[in-house]
Amino acid sequence: QVQLVESGGGLVQAGGSLRLSCAASGHTFSNYAMAWFRQAPGKEREFVAAINLSGGSNTYTDSVKDRFTSSRDNAKNTVYLQMNSLKPEDTAIYYCAARSKVRSLIATDYDYWGRGTQVTVSS
């Protein structure tokens, strides 16, 4: 059973930074593409970033490009999301997700999900 646990969320002022982590267990981490999604109150879950198996390639949604960076450490079974220049519209619960081999921008393509971590950006 794959388990994903997010951490690092919190309250930050606009313009600030946070670094989210997602620790994985129960599978061969390097065989899984990883992604970050977020869900704001009253909105659908949306794609944020996805990273390939090696960590050498990332895909981002337009609204976070040049502000967010995803990375992974396969030796530590952990994926990260560095979030800079945060805006109030970034406020959401952030989830990490895993799927075998190929990354995707579509939430329903992912087989495993964490419980999420709250990010709140004040103006």
mmCIF file of C-alpha atoms in Angstrom:
data_model
loop_
_atom_site.group_PDB
_atom_site.id
_atom_site.type_symbol
_atom_site.label_atom_id
_atom_site.label_comp_id
_atom_site.label_asym_id
_atom_site.label_seq_id
_atom_site.Cartn_x
_atom_site.Cartn_y
_atom_site.Cartn_z
ATOM 1 C CA GLN A 1 0.000 0.000 0.000
ATOM 2 C CA VAL A 2 1.431 3.354 -1.028
ATOM 3 C CA GLN A 3 1.327 6.028 1.625
ATOM 4 C CA LEU A 4 1.956 9.721 1.069
ATOM 5 C CA VAL A 5 2.266 12.268 3.855
ATOM 6 C CA GLU A 6 2.506 15.989 3.150
ATOM 7 C CA SER A 7 4.026 18.557 5.483
ATOM 8 C CA GLY A 8 5.270 22.125 5.467
ATOM 9 C CA GLY A 9 2.062 24.054 5.041
ATOM 10 C CA GLY A 10 1.167 27.051 7.143
ATOM 11 C CA LEU A 11 0.250 30.711 7.221
ATOM 12 C CA VAL A 12 2.454 33.153 5.335
ATOM 13 C CA GLN A 13 2.167 36.738 4.172
ATOM 14 C CA ALA A 14 1.908 37.568 0.497
ATOM 15 C CA GLY A 15 5.340 37.567 -1.078
ATOM 16 C CA GLY A 16 6.620 34.960 1.339
ATOM 17 C CA SER A 17 7.806 31.410 0.775
ATOM 18 C CA LEU A 18 6.987 27.913 1.925
ATOM 19 C CA ARG A 19 8.479 24.536 1.160
ATOM 20 C CA LEU A 20 6.137 21.567 1.086
ATOM 21 C CA SER A 21 7.375 18.023 1.462
ATOM 22 C CA CYS A 22 5.693 14.733 0.623
ATOM 23 C CA ALA A 23 7.181 11.604 2.148
ATOM 24 C CA ALA A 24 6.349 8.343 0.404
ATOM 25 C CA SER A 25 6.438 4.789 1.667
ATOM 26 C CA GLY A 26 5.238 1.361 0.670
ATOM 27 C CA HIS A 27 6.521 1.353 -2.896
ATOM 28 C CA THR A 28 9.587 1.822 -5.037
ATOM 29 C CA PHE A 29 9.527 5.588 -5.096
ATOM 30 C CA SER A 30 11.650 5.969 -8.193
ATOM 31 C CA ASN A 31 9.065 4.048 -10.240
ATOM 32 C CA TYR A 32 6.388 6.655 -9.623
ATOM 33 C CA ALA A 33 5.757 10.002 -11.211
ATOM 34 C CA MET A 34 4.721 12.526 -8.611
ATOM 35 C CA ALA A 35 2.493 15.562 -8.725
ATOM 36 C CA TRP A 36 1.090 18.372 -6.640
ATOM 37 C CA PHE A 37 -2.530 19.447 -6.790
ATOM 38 C CA ARG A 38 -4.412 22.004 -4.763
ATOM 39 C CA GLN A 39 -7.994 22.677 -3.828
ATOM 40 C CA ALA A 40 -9.317 26.000 -2.619
ATOM 41 C CA PRO A 41 -12.650 26.303 -0.775
ATOM 42 C CA GLY A 42 -15.554 25.960 -3.159
ATOM 43 C CA LYS A 43 -13.312 25.104 -6.095
ATOM 44 C CA GLU A 44 -12.311 21.944 -7.889
ATOM 45 C CA ARG A 45 -8.974 20.318 -7.325
ATOM 46 C CA GLU A 46 -6.450 21.744 -9.778
ATOM 47 C CA PHE A 47 -3.085 20.660 -11.098
ATOM 48 C CA VAL A 48 -0.042 22.547 -9.812
ATOM 49 C CA ALA A 49 3.103 20.634 -10.796
ATOM 50 C CA ALA A 50 4.303 17.222 -11.885
ATOM 51 C CA ILE A 51 7.754 15.702 -11.860
ATOM 52 C CA ASN A 52 9.069 12.733 -13.778
ATOM 53 C CA LEU A 53 10.739 9.634 -12.347
ATOM 54 C CA SER A 54 14.265 11.002 -12.227
ATOM 55 C CA GLY A 55 13.342 14.532 -11.238
ATOM 56 C CA GLY A 56 14.908 15.938 -14.368
ATOM 57 C CA SER A 57 11.722 17.265 -15.894
ATOM 58 C CA ASN A 58 8.866 19.289 -14.432
ATOM 59 C CA THR A 59 5.541 20.563 -15.662
ATOM 60 C CA TYR A 60 3.735 23.489 -14.040
ATOM 61 C CA THR A 61 0.421 25.168 -14.381
ATOM 62 C CA ASP A 62 0.796 28.663 -15.816
ATOM 63 C CA SER A 63 -0.217 30.461 -12.639
ATOM 64 C CA VAL A 64 2.769 29.120 -10.676
ATOM 65 C CA LYS A 65 5.482 29.125 -13.325
ATOM 66 C CA ASP A 66 8.570 31.076 -12.245
ATOM 67 C CA ARG A 67 7.336 31.004 -8.633
ATOM 68 C CA PHE A 68 7.079 27.312 -7.716
ATOM 69 C CA THR A 69 9.681 24.601 -8.160
ATOM 70 C CA SER A 70 9.124 20.896 -7.695
ATOM 71 C CA SER A 71 11.945 18.491 -6.995
ATOM 72 C CA ARG A 72 12.439 14.995 -5.666
ATOM 73 C CA ASP A 73 15.041 13.060 -3.741
ATOM 74 C CA ASN A 74 14.661 9.404 -4.644
ATOM 75 C CA ALA A 75 17.129 8.388 -1.941
ATOM 76 C CA LYS A 76 14.841 9.963 0.664
ATOM 77 C CA ASN A 77 11.553 8.948 -0.981
ATOM 78 C CA THR A 78 10.466 12.554 -0.846
ATOM 79 C CA VAL A 79 9.109 15.106 -3.275
ATOM 80 C CA TYR A 80 9.188 18.840 -2.599
ATOM 81 C CA LEU A 81 7.373 21.941 -3.732
ATOM 82 C CA GLN A 82 9.239 25.185 -3.165
ATOM 83 C CA MET A 83 6.769 28.048 -3.314
ATOM 84 C CA ASN A 84 8.063 31.597 -3.627
ATOM 85 C CA SER A 85 6.347 34.941 -4.121
ATOM 86 C CA LEU A 86 3.168 33.519 -2.701
ATOM 87 C CA LYS A 87 -0.130 35.221 -3.446
ATOM 88 C CA PRO A 88 -3.457 35.103 -1.618
ATOM 89 C CA GLU A 89 -4.883 33.134 -4.547
ATOM 90 C CA ASP A 90 -2.415 30.353 -3.749
ATOM 91 C CA THR A 91 -4.397 29.642 -0.578
ATOM 92 C CA ALA A 92 -5.580 26.036 -0.727
ATOM 93 C CA ILE A 93 -5.052 22.557 0.584
ATOM 94 C CA TYR A 94 -2.082 21.095 -1.260
ATOM 95 C CA TYR A 95 -2.000 17.397 -2.064
ATOM 96 C CA CYS A 96 0.725 15.208 -3.428
ATOM 97 C CA ALA A 97 -0.144 12.293 -5.663
ATOM 98 C CA ALA A 98 1.631 9.340 -7.251
ATOM 99 C CA ARG A 99 1.115 7.230 -10.327
ATOM 100 C CA SER A 100 3.184 4.557 -11.964
ATOM 101 C CA LYS A 101 5.754 5.657 -14.536
ATOM 102 C CA VAL A 102 4.270 8.521 -16.538
ATOM 103 C CA ARG A 103 3.301 11.890 -15.099
ATOM 104 C CA SER A 104 -0.044 13.428 -15.898
ATOM 105 C CA LEU A 105 -1.839 16.731 -15.385
ATOM 106 C CA ILE A 106 -5.134 14.974 -14.683
ATOM 107 C CA ALA A 107 -6.078 14.217 -11.099
ATOM 108 C CA THR A 108 -8.037 11.069 -11.906
ATOM 109 C CA ASP A 109 -4.921 9.541 -13.466
ATOM 110 C CA TYR A 110 -3.268 9.347 -10.060
ATOM 111 C CA ASP A 111 -3.669 6.260 -7.944
ATOM 112 C CA TYR A 112 -2.365 7.436 -4.591
ATOM 113 C CA TRP A 113 -2.974 10.610 -2.638
ATOM 114 C CA GLY A 114 -1.874 12.185 0.580
ATOM 115 C CA ARG A 115 -4.268 13.848 2.989
ATOM 116 C CA GLY A 116 -3.062 17.327 2.152
ATOM 117 C CA THR A 117 -1.497 20.264 3.916
ATOM 118 C CA GLN A 118 -3.099 23.682 4.302
ATOM 119 C CA VAL A 119 -1.403 26.724 2.807
ATOM 120 C CA THR A 120 -2.850 30.104 3.699
ATOM 121 C CA VAL A 121 -1.472 33.314 2.223
ATOM 122 C CA SER A 122 -2.597 36.546 3.827
ATOM 123 C CA SER A 123 -2.717 39.829 1.951
#
